[in-house]
mmCIF file of C-alpha atoms in Angstrom:
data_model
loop_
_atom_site.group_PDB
_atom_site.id
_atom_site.type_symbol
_atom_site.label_atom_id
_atom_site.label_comp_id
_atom_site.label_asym_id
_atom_site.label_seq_id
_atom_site.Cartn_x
_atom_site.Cartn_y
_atom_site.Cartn_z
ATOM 1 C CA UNK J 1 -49.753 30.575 11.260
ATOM 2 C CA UNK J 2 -46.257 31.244 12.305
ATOM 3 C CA UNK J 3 -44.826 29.321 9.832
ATOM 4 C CA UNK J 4 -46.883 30.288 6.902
ATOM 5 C CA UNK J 5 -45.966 33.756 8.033
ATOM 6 C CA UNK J 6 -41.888 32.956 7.715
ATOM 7 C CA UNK J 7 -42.814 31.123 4.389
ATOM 8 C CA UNK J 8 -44.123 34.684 3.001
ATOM 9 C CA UNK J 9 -41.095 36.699 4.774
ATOM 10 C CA UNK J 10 -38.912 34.465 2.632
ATOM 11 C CA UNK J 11 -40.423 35.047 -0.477
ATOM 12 C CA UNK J 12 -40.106 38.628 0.464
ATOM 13 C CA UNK J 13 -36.852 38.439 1.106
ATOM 14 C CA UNK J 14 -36.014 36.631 -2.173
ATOM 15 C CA UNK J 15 -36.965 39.473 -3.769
ATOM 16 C CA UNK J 16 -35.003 42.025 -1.621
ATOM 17 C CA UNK J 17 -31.798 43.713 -3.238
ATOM 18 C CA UNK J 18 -28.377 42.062 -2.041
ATOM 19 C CA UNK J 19 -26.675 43.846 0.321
ATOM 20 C CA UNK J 20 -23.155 44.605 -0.531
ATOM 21 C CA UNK J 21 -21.744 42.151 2.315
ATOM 22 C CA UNK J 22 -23.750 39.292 1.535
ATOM 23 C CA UNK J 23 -20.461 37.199 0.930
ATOM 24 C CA UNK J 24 -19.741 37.774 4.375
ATOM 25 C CA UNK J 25 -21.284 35.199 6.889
ATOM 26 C CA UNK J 26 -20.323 36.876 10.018
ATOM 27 C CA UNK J 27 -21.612 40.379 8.598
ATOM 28 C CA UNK J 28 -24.652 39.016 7.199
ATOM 29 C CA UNK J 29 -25.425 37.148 10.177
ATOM 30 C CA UNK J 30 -24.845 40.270 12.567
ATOM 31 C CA UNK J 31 -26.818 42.248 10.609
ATOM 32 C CA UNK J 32 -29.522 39.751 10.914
ATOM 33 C CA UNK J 33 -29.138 39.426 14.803
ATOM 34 C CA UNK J 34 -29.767 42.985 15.073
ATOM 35 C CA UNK J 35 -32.728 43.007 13.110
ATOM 36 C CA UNK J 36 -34.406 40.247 15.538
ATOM 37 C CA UNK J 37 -34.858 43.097 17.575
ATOM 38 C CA UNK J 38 -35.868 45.356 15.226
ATOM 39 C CA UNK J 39 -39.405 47.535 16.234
ATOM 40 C CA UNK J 40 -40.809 46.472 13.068
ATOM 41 C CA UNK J 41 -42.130 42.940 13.030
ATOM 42 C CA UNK J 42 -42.086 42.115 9.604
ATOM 43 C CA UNK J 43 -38.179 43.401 9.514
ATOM 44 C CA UNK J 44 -37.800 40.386 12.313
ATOM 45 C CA UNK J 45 -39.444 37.922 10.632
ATOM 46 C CA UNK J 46 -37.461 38.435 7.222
ATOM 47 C CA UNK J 47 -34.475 38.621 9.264
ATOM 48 C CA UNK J 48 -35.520 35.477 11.285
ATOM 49 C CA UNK J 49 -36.357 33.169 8.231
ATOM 50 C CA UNK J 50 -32.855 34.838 6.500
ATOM 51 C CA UNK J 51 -31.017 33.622 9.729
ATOM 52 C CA UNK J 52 -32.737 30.097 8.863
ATOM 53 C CA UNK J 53 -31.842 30.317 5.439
ATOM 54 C CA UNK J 54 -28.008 30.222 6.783
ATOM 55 C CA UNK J 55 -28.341 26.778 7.905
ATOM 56 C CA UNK J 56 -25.799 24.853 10.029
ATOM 57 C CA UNK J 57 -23.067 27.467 8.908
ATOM 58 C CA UNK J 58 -24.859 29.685 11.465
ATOM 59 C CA UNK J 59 -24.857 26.817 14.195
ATOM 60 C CA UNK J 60 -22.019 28.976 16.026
ATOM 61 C CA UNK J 61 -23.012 32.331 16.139
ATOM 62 C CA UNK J 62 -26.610 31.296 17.169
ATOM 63 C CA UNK J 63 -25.392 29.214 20.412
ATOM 64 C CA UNK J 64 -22.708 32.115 21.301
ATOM 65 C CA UNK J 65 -25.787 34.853 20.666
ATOM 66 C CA UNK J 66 -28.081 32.768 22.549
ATOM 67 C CA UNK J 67 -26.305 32.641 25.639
ATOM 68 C CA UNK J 68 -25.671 36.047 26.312
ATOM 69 C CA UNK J 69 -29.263 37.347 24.550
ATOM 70 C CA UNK J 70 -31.272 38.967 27.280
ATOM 71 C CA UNK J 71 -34.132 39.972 25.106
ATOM 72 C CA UNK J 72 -37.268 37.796 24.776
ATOM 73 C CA UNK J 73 -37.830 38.202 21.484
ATOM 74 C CA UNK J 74 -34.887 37.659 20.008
ATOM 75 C CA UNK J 75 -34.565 34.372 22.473
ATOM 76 C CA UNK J 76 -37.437 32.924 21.090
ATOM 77 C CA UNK J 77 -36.470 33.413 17.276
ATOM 78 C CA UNK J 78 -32.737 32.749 18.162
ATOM 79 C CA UNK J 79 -33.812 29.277 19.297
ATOM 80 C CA UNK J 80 -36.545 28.709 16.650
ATOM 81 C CA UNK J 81 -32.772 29.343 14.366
ATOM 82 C CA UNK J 82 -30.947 27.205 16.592
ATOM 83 C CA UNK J 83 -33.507 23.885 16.324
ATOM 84 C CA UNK J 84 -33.480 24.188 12.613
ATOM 85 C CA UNK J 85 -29.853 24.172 12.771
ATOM 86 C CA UNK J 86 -29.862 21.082 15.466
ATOM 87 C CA UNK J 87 -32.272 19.146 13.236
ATOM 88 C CA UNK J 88 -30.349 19.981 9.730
ATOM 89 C CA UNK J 89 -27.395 18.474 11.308
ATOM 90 C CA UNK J 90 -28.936 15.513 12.846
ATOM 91 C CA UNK J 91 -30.069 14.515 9.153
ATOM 92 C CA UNK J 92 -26.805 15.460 7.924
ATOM 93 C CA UNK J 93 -25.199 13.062 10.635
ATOM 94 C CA UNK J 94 -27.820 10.621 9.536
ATOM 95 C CA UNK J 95 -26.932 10.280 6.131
ATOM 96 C CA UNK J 96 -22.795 10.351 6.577
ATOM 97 C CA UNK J 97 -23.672 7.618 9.091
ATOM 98 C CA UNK J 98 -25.984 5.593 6.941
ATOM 99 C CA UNK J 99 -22.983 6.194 3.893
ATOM 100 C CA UNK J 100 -20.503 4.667 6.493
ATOM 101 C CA UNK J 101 -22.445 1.814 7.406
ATOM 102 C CA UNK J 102 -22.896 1.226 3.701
ATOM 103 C CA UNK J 103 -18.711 1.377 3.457
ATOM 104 C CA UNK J 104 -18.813 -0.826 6.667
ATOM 105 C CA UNK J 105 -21.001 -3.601 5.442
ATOM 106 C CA UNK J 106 -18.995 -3.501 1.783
ATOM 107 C CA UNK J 107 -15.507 -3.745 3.541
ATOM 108 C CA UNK J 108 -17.125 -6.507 6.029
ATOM 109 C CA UNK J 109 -18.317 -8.422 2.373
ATOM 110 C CA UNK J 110 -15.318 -8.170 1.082
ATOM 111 C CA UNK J 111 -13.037 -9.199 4.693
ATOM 112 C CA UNK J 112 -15.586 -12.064 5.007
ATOM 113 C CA UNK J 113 -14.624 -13.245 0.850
ATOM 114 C CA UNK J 114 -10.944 -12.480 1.275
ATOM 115 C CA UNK J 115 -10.851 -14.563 4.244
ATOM 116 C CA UNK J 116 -12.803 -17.741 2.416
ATOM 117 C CA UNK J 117 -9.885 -17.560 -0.237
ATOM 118 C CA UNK J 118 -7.275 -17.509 2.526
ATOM 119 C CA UNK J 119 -8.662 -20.404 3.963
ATOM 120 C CA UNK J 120 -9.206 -22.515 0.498
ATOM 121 C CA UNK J 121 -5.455 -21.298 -0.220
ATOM 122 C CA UNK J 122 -4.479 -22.570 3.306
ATOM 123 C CA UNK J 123 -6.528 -26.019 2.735
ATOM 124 C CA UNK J 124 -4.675 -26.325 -0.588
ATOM 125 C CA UNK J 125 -1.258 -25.737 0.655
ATOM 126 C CA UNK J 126 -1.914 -28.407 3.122
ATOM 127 C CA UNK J 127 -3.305 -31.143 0.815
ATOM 128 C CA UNK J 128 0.177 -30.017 -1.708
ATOM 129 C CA UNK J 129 2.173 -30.058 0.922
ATOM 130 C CA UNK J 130 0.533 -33.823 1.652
ATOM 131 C CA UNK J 131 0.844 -35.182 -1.476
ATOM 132 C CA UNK J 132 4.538 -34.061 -1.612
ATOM 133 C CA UNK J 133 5.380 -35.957 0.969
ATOM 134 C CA UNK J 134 3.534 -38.828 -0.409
ATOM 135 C CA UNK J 135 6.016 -38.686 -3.616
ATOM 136 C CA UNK J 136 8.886 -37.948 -2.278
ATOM 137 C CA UNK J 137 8.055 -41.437 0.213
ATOM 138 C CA UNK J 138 7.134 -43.555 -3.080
ATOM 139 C CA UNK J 139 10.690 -41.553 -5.168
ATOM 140 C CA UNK J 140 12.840 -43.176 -2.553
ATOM 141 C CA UNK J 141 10.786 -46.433 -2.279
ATOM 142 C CA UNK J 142 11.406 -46.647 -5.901
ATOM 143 C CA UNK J 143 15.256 -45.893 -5.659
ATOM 144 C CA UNK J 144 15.501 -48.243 -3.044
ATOM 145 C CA UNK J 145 14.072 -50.917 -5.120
ATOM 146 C CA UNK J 146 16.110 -49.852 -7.933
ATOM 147 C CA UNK J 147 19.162 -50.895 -6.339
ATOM 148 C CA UNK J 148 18.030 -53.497 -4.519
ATOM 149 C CA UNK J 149 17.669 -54.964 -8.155
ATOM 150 C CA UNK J 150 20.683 -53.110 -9.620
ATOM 151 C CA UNK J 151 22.549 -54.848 -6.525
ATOM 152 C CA UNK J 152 21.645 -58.378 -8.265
ATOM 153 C CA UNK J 153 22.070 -57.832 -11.808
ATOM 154 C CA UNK J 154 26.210 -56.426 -10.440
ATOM 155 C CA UNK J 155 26.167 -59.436 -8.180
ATOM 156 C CA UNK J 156 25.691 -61.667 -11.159
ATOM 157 C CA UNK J 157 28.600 -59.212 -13.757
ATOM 158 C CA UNK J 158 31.787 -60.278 -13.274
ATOM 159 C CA UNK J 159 34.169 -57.498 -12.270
ATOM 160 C CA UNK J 160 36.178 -56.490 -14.922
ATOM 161 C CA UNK J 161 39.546 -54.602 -13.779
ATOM 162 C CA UNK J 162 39.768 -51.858 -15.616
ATOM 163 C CA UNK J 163 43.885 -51.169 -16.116
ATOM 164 C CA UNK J 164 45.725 -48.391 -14.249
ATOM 165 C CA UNK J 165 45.977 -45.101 -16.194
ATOM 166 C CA UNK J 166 48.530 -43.508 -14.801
ATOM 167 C CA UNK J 167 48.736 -40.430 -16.466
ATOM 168 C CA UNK J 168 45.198 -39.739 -16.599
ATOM 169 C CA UNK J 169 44.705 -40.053 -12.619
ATOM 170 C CA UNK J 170 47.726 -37.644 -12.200
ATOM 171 C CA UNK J 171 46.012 -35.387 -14.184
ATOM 172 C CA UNK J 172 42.875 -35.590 -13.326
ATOM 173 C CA UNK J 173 43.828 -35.468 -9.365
ATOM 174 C CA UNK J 174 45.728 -32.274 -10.056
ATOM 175 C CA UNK J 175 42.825 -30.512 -11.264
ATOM 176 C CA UNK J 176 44.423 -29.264 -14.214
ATOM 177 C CA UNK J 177 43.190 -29.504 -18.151
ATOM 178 C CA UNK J 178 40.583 -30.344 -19.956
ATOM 179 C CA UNK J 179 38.379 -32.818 -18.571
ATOM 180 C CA UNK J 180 36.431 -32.779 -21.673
ATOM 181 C CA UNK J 181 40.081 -34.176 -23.387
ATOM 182 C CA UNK J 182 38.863 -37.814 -22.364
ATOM 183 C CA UNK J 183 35.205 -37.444 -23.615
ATOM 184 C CA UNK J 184 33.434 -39.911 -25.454
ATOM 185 C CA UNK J 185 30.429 -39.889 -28.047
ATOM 186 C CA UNK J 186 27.183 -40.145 -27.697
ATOM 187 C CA UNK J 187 27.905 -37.528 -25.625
ATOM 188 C CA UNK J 188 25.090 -37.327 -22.661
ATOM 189 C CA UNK J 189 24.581 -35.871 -19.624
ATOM 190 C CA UNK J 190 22.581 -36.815 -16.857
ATOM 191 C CA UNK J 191 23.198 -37.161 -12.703
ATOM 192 C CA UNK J 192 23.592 -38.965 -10.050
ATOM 193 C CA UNK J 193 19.968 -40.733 -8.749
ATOM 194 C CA UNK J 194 21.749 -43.505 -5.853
ATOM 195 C CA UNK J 195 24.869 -43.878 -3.986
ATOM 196 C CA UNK J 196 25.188 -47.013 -1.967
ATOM 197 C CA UNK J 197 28.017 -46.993 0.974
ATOM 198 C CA UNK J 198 28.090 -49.865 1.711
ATOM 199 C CA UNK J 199 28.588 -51.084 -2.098
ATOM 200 C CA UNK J 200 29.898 -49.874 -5.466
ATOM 201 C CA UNK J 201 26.559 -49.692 -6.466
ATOM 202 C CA UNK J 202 25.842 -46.182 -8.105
ATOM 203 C CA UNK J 203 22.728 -45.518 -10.308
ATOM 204 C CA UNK J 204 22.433 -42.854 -12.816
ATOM 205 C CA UNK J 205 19.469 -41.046 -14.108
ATOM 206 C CA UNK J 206 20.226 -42.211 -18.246
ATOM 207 C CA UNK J 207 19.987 -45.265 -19.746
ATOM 208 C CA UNK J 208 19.449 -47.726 -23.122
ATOM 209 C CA UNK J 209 16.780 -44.805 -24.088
ATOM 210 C CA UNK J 210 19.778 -42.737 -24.613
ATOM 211 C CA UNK J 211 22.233 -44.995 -25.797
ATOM 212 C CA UNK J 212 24.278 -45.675 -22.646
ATOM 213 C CA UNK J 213 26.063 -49.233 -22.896
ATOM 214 C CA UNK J 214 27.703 -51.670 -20.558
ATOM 215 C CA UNK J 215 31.377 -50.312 -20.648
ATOM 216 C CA UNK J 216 30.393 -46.507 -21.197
ATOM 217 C CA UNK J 217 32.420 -44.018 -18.843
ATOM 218 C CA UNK J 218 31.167 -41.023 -17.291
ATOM 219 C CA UNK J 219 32.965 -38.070 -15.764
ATOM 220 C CA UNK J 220 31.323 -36.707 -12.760
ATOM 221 C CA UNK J 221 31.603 -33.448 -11.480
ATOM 222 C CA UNK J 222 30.064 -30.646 -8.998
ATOM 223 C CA UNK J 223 29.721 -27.297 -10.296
ATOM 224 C CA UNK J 224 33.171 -26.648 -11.904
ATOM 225 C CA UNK J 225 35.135 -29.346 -9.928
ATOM 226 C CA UNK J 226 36.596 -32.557 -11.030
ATOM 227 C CA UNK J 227 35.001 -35.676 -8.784
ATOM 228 C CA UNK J 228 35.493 -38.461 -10.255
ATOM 229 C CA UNK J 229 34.943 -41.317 -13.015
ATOM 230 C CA UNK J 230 32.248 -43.902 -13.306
ATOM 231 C CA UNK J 231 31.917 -46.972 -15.784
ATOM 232 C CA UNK J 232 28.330 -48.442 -17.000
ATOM 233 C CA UNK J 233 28.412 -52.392 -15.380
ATOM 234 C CA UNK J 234 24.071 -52.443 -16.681
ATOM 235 C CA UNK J 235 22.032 -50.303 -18.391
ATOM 236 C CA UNK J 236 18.222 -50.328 -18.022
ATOM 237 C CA UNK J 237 15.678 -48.111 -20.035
ATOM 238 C CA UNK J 238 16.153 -45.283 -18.058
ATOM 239 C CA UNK J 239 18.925 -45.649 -15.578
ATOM 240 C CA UNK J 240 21.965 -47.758 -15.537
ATOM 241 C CA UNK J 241 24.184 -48.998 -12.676
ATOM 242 C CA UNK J 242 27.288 -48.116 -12.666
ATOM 243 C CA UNK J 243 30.846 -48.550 -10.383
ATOM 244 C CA UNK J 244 33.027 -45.781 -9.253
ATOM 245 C CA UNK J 245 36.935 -45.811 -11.304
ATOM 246 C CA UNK J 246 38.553 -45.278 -8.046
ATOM 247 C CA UNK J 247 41.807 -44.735 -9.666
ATOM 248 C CA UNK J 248 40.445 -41.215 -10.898
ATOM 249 C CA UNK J 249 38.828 -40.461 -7.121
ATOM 250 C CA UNK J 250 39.326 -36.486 -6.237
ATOM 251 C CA UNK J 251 35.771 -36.267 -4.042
ATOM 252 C CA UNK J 252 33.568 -38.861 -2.765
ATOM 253 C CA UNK J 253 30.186 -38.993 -5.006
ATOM 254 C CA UNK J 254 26.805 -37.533 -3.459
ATOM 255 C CA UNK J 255 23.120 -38.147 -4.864
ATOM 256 C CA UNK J 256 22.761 -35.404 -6.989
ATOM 257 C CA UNK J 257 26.269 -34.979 -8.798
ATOM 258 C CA UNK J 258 25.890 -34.154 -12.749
ATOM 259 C CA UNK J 259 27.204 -36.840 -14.636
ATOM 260 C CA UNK J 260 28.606 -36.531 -18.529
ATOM 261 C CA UNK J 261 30.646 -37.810 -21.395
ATOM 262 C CA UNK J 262 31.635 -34.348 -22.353
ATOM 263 C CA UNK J 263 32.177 -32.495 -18.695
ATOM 264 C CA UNK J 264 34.709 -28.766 -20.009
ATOM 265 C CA UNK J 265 34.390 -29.475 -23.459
#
């Protein structure tokens, strides 16, 4: 009955001129507070169910009313206010929480996928990092084999002597001039693949495939320096063995040095 009652005072109320400080909460809701207490009850009720009609924007000046309101009346309807409030912003708690868990389990799907990839990525770096190895073992099984068999095939060359060029060693061990002065055609470049200490054995990463001969001489060189000479003692399809000039000697050779015919052109 109470209720139907405030349903009615509403629809009263809707129909009730606006009051010139209706944009102002805290006037509107003063002028409400008084009329709680008003003699006339249906002046309480519309101002009860106008109070309601606040919502939680009231929530404040209800609680600070409430505790200082000595009057039973306006108790009562203050808290009848105040529970509506309570329960409009439990739901609206509700449904920000229920959003957040929503955000919550989306971020969670999307931690759980990002961390599959990382460890797929992870299992994949491993297996790369595996099979590196594995070529990099067989690359210098290979070169090993290579000169074991380049080893033979100089063992079985007699050494020709190549004769002194003075002037070109002086030259060359000065670092002065064209290097490219002494170049030969085809003109190829390619680089060291094998250096063995503990023979002249030196295998280079070009062979019959690009026209390298027995007798061929290479310049080698590291970055803008002058090394040293090479000459082609057997020439495979795609290396050829080869034995350091030491005559034109500036640096010892490393795995690695570029090798040409046309080095400063």
């Amino acid at each position: 009955m109470f209720r139907s009652s405030l349903l009615l005072l509403a629809a009263l109320a809707s129909s009730l001129p606006a009051f010139a400080d209706d944009t102002d909460l805290k006037g509107r809701l003063e002028r409400e507070y008084v009329d709680l207490g008003a003699e006339d009850p249906e002046v309480r009720e519309i101002a009860t169910e106008q109070m309601l009609n606040e919502g939680v924007s009231a929530g404040s000046f209800v609680r600070n009313k409430l505790a200082a309101e000595k009057d039973p009346e306006v108790n009562g309807r203050l808290l009848v206010v105040l529970r509506a409030i309570e329960h409009e912003e439990v739901t609206s708690l509700e449904r920000t929480a229920e959003t957040e868990l929503r955000e919550i389990s989306r971020l969670d799907a999307r931690i759980a996928g990002l961390e599959a990839a990382a460890t797929e990525e992870s299992f994949r770096v491993v297996t790369l990092a595996r099979d590196l190895a594995v070529a990099r073992r067989r690359l210098e099984q290979t070169l090993e084999e290579i000169g074991k068999r380049l080893d033979c095939q100089v063992a079985a060359t007699p050494t020709i002597e190549q004769p002194a060029e003075p002037e070109k060693t002086e030259y060359l061990r000065g670092g002065g001039g064209n290097i490219g002065d002494f170049a030969v055609d085809p003109r190829i470049d390619c680089q060291i693949l094998y250096v063995d200490k503990d023979s002249p054995v030196i295998v280079i990463s070009a062979g019959s495939n690009l026209k390298v001969e027995t007798g061929m001489k290479f310049t080698v060189y590291r970055g803008s320096q002058y090394v040293s000479k090479i000459v082609v003692t057997a020439a495979g399809a795609g290396f050829a063995s080869c034995r350091e000039l030491l005559d034109f000697r500036k640096e010892p050779l490393r795995q690695g040095d570029p090798v040409s015919t046309r080095v400063f052109d």
